[in-house]
mmCIF file of C-alpha atoms in Angstrom:
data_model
loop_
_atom_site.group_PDB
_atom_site.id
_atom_site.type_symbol
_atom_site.label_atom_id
_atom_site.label_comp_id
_atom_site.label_asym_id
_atom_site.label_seq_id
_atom_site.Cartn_x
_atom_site.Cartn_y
_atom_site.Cartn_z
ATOM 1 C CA UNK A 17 -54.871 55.263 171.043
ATOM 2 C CA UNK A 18 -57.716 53.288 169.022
ATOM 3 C CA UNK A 19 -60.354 54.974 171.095
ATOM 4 C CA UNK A 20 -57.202 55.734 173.469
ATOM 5 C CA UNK A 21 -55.066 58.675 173.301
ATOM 6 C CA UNK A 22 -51.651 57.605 171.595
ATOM 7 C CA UNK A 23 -49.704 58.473 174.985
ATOM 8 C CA UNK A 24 -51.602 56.921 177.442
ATOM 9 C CA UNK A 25 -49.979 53.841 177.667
ATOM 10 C CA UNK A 26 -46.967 55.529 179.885
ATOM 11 C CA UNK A 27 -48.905 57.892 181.713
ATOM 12 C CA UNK A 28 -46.963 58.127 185.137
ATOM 13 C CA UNK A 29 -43.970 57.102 184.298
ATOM 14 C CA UNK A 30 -43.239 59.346 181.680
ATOM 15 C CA UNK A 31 -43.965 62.560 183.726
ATOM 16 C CA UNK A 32 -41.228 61.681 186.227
ATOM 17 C CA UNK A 33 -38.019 62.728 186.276
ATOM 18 C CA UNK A 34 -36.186 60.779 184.107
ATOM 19 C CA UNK A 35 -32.441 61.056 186.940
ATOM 20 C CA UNK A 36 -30.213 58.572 186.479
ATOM 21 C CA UNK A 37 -30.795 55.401 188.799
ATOM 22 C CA UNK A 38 -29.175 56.336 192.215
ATOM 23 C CA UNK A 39 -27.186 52.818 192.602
ATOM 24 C CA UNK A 40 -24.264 51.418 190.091
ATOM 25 C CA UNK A 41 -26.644 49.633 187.511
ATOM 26 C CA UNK A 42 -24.278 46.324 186.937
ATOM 27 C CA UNK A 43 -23.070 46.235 182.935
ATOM 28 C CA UNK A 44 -24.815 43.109 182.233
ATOM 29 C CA UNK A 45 -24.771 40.966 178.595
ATOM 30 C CA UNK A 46 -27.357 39.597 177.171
ATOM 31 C CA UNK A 47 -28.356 35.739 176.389
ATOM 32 C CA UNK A 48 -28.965 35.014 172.477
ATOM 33 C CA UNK A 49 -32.761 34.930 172.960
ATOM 34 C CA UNK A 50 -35.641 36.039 170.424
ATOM 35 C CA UNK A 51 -33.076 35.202 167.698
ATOM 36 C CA UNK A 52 -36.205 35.134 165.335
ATOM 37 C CA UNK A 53 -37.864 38.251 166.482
ATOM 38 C CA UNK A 54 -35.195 40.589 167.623
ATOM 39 C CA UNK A 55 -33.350 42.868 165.378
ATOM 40 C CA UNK A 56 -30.089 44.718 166.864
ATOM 41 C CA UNK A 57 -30.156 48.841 165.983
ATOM 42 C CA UNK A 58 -26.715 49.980 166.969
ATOM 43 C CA UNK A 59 -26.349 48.735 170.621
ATOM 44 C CA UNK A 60 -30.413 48.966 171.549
ATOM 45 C CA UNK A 61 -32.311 45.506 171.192
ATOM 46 C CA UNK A 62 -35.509 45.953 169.322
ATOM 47 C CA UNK A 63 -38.151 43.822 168.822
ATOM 48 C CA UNK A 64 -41.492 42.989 166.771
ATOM 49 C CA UNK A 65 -43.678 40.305 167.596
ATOM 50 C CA UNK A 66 -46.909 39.085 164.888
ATOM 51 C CA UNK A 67 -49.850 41.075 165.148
ATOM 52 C CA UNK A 68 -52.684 39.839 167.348
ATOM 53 C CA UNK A 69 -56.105 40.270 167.305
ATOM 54 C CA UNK A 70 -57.491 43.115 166.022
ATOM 55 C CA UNK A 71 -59.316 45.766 168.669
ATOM 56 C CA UNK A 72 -62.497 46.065 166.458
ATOM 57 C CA UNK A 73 -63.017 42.335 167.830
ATOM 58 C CA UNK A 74 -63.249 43.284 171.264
ATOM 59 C CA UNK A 75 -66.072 45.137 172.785
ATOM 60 C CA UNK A 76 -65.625 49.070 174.648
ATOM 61 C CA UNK A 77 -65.245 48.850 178.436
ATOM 62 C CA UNK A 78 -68.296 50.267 179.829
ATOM 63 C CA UNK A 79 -66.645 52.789 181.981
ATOM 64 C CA UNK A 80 -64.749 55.904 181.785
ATOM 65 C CA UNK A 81 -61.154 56.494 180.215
ATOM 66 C CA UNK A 82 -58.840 58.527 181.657
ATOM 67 C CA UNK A 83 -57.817 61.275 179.594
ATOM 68 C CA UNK A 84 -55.861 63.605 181.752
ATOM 69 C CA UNK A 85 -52.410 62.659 183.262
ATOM 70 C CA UNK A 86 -52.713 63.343 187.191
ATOM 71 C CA UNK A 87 -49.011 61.880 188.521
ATOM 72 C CA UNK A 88 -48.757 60.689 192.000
ATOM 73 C CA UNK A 89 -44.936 61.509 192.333
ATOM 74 C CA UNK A 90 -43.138 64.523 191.136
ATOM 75 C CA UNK A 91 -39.896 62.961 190.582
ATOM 76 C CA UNK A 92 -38.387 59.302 190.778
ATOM 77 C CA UNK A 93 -36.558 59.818 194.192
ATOM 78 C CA UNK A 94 -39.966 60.412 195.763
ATOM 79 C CA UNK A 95 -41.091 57.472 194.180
ATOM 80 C CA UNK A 96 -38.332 55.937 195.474
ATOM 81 C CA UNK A 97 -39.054 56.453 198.989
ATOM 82 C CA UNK A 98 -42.582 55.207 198.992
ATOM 83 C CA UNK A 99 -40.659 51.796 198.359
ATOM 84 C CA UNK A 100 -43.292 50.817 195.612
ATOM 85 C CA UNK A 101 -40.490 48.947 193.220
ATOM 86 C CA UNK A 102 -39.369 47.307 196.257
ATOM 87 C CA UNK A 103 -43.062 45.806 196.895
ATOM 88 C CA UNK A 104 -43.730 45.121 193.888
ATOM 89 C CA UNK A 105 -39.998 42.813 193.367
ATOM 90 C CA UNK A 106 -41.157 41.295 196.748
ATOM 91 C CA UNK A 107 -44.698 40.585 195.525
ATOM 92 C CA UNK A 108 -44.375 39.190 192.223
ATOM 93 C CA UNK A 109 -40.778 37.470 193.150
ATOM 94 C CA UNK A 110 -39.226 39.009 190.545
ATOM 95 C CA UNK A 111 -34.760 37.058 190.876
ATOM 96 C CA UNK A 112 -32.160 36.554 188.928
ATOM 97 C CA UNK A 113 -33.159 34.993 185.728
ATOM 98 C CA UNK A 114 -36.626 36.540 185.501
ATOM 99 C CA UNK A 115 -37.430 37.545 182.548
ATOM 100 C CA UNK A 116 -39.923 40.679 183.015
ATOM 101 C CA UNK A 117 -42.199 43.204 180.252
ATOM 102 C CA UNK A 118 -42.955 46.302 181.805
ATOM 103 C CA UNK A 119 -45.979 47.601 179.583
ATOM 104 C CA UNK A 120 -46.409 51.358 178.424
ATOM 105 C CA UNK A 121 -42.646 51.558 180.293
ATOM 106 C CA UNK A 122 -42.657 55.392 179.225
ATOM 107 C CA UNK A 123 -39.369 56.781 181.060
ATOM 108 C CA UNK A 124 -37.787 53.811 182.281
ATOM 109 C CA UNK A 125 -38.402 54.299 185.784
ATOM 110 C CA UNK A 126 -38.836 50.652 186.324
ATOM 111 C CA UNK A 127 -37.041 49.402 183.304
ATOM 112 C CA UNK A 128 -33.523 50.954 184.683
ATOM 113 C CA UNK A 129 -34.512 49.049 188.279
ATOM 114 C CA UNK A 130 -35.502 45.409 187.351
ATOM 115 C CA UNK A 131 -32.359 45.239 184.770
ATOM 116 C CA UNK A 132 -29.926 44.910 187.549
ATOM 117 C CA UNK A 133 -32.626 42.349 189.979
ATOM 118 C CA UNK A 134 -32.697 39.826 186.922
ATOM 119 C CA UNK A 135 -28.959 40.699 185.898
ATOM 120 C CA UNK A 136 -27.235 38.536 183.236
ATOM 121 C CA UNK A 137 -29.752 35.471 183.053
ATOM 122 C CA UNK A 138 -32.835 37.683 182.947
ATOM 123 C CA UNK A 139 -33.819 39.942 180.503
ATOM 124 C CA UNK A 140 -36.255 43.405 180.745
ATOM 125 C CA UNK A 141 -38.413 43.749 177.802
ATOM 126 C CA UNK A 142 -39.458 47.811 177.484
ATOM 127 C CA UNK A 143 -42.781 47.952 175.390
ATOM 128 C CA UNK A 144 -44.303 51.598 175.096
ATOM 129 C CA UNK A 145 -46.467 53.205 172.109
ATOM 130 C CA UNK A 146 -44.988 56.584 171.741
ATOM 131 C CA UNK A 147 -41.941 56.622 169.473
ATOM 132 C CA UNK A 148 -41.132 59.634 171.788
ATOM 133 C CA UNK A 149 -40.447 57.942 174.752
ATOM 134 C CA UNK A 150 -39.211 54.984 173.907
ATOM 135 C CA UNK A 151 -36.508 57.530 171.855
ATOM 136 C CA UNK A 152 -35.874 58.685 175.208
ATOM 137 C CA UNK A 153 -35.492 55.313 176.928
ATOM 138 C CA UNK A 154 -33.626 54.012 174.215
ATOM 139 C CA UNK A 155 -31.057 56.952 175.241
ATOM 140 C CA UNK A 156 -31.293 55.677 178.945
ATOM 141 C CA UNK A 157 -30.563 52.684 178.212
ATOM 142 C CA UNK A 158 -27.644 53.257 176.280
ATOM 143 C CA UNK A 159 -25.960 55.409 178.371
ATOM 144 C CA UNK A 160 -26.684 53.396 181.745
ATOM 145 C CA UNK A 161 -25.183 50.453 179.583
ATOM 146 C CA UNK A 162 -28.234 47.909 180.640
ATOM 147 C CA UNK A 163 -27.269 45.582 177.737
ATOM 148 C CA UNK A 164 -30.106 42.876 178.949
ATOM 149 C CA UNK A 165 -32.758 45.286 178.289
ATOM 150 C CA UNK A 166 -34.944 45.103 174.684
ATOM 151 C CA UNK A 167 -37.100 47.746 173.677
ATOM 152 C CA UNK A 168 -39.853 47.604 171.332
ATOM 153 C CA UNK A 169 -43.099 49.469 170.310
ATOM 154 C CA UNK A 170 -46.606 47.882 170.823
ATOM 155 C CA UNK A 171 -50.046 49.044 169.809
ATOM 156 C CA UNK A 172 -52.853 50.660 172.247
ATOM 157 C CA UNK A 173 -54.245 47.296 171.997
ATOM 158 C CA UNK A 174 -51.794 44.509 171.508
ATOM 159 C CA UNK A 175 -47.829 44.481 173.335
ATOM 160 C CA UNK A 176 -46.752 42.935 170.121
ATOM 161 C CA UNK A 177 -44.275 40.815 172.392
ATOM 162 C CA UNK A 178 -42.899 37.308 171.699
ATOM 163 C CA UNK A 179 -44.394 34.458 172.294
ATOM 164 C CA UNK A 180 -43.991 32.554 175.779
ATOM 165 C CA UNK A 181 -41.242 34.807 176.672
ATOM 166 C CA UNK A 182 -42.485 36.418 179.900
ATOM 167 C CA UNK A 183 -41.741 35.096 183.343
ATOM 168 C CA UNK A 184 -43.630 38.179 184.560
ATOM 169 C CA UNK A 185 -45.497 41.436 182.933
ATOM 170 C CA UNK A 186 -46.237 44.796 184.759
ATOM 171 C CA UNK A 187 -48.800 47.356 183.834
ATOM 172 C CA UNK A 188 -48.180 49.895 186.548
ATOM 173 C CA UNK A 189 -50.507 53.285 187.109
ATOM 174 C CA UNK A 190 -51.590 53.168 183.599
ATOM 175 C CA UNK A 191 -54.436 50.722 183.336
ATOM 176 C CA UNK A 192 -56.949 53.003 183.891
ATOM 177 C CA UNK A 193 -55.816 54.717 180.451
ATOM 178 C CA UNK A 194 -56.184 51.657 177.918
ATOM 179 C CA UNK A 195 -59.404 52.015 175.782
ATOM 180 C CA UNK A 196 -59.098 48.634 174.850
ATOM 181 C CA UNK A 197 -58.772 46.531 178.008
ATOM 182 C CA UNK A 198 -59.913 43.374 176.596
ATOM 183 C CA UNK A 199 -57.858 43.644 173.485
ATOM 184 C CA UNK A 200 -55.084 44.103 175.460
ATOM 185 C CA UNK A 201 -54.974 41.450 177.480
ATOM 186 C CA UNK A 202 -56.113 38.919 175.325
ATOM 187 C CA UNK A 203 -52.919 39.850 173.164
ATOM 188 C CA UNK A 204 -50.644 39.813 176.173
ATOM 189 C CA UNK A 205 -51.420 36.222 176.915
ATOM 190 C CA UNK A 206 -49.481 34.381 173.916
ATOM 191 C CA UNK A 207 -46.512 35.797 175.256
ATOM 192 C CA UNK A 208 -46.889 34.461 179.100
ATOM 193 C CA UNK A 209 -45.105 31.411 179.938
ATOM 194 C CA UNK A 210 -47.349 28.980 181.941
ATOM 195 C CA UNK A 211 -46.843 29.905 185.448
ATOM 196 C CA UNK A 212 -46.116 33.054 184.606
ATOM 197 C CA UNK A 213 -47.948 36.525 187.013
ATOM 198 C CA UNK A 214 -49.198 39.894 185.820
ATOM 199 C CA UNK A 215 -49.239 42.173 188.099
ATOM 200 C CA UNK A 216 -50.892 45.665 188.096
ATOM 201 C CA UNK A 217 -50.336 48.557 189.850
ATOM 202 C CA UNK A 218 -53.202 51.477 190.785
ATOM 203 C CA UNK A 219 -54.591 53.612 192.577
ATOM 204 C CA UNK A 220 -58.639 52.445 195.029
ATOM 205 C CA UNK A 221 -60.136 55.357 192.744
ATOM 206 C CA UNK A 222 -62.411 55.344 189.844
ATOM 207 C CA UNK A 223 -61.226 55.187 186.504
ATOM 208 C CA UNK A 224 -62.252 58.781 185.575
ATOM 209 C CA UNK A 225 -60.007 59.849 189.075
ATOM 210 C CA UNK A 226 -56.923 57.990 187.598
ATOM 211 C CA UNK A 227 -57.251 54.886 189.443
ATOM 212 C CA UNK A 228 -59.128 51.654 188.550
ATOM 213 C CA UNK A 229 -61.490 49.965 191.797
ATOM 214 C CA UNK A 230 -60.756 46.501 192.619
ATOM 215 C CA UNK A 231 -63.917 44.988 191.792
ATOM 216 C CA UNK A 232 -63.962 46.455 188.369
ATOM 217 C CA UNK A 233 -60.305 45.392 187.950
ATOM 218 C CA UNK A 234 -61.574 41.985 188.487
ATOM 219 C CA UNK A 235 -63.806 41.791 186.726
ATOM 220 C CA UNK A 236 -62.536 43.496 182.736
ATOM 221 C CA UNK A 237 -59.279 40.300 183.858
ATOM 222 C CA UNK A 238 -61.709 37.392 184.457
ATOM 223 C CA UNK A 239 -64.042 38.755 181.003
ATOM 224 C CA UNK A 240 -60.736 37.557 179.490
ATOM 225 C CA UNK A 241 -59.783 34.123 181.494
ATOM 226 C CA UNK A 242 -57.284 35.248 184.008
ATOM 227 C CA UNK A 243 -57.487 34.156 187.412
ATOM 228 C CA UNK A 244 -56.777 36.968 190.498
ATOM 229 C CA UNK A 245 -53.680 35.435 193.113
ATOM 230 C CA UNK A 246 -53.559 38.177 195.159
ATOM 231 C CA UNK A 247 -54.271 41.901 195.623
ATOM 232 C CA UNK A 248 -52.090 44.050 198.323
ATOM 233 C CA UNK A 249 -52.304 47.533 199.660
ATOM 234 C CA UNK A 250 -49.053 48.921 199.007
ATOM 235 C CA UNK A 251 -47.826 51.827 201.536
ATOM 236 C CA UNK A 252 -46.176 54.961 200.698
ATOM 237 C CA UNK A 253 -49.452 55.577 198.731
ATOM 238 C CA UNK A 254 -53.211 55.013 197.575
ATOM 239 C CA UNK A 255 -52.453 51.898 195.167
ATOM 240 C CA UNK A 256 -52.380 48.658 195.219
ATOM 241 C CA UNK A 257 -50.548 45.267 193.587
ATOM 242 C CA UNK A 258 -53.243 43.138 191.943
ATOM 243 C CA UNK A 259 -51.275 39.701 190.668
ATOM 244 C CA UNK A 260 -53.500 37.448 188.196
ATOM 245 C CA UNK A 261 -52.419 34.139 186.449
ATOM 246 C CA UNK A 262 -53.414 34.016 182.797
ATOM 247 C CA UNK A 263 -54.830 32.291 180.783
ATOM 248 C CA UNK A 264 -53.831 29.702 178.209
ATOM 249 C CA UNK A 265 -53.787 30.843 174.523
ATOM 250 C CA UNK A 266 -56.508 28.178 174.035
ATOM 251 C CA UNK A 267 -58.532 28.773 177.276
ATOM 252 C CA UNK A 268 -58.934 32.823 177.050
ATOM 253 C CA UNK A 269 -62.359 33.664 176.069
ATOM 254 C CA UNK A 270 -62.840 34.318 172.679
ATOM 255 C CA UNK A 271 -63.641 37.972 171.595
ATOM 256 C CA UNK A 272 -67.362 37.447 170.300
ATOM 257 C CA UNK A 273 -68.031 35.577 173.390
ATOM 258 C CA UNK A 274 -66.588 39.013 176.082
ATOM 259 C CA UNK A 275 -69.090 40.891 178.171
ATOM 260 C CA UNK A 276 -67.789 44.656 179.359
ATOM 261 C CA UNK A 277 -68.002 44.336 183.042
ATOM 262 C CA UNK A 278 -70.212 48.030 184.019
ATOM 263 C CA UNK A 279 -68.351 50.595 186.626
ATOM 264 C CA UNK A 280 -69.611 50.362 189.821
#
């Protein structure tokens, strides 16, 4: 990455098994929707969104980056039965007709999950930075026949997704890997639709222990503008669901004007 490594952006999810989803995914069509931004590549949806702002703009977090991937489950069934997808649906009432962006979706652990919750109204948009995996999820995709999934490729700092698109956006166990935070987020906000939640899943452990601590995680958000709705202990394992609202386009802070919250 920019000052992050170019994989970290999928750092759980794509060292997990990458089995087939245990139910009967539903063969699903999708809407006409990003007619201006989405280009069709065989029977994979693709898409490219304008460039943001650049990550020179932004300042460094002042805190460690993970560098090392440490997994907390050694294959998706595992995962499965800690029940964190089913939280997090719960949590951030992800329904039919949600449109959802998982962010750095590396394997498609939740990508091949939430297709099938939104079915044919809603729409999963798979952003990832490593042409590697999202090869590999485009192949998922394809053969599970999720056709109301899109897949694109974003930049360490900026999703690159369309703008007010997203119902919801997850960045789950990977947070604690983006060099540029504040970048980041400020370039995910064009694309939330007002009302829309962000949730983030991670572990109560310092970034350098691949986690990110509450406070902290508060604190790099609000720098930007967004606004924390909730944070929940999830069980089945040391992490947690932090939800925020975000900002406007016109009420996030502007870059020169960003303080690096400090570690605790």
């Amino acid at each position: 990455m920019l000052s992050v490594r170019p994989s970290s952006q999928c750092a759980l999810k794509r060292n997990v098994n990458a089995e087939c989803y245990a139910g009967d995914p539903m063969r699903i069509t999708i809407a006409a929707f990003f007619a201006a931004v989405l280009t069709v590549s065989g029977s994979a949806q693709e898409f490219m969104a304008d460039a943001g702002a650049p990550a020179s703009a932004f300042p460094n977090p002042d805190r460690p980056i993970a560098d090392i991937v440490s997994p907390i489950w050694h294959n998706e069934k595992e995962r499965d039965i800690a029940g964190e997808p089913r939280q997090l649906v719960a949590l951030l009432r992800i329904k039919s007709g949600t449109t959802v962006a998982d962010i750095g979706a590396g394997s498609g652990y939740y990508v091949v999950r939430l297709s099938p919750i939104v079915g044919p109204s809603g729409r999963v948009i798979a952003e990832d930075v490593v042409p590697e995996y999202l090869r590999g999820l485009r192949r998922r995709v394809r053969d599970l026949g999720l056709q109301n999934v899109a897949i694109g490729r974003g930049e360490p700092h900026d999703p690159r997704l369309p703008a007010d698109t997203l119902d919801v956006a997850i960045l789950v166990h990977m947070y604690h890997e983006i060099a540029p935070p504040y970048a980041l987020l400020y370039n995910l906000s064009p694309a939330l639709k007002s009302g829309a939640r962000v949730g983030i899943v991670d572990a109560f452990r310092p970034t350098s222990e691949h986690g990110t601590l509450p406070n902290l995680l508060r604190c790099e958000l609000a720098a930007v503008g967004y606004r924390e709705i909730s944070l929940d202990r999830l069980t089945g394992s040391d992490a947690y669901l932090a939800i925020f609202a975000p900002p406007s386009v016109a009420s996030r802070t502007p870059p020169e004007a960003m303080v690096a919250c400090k570690a605790p």
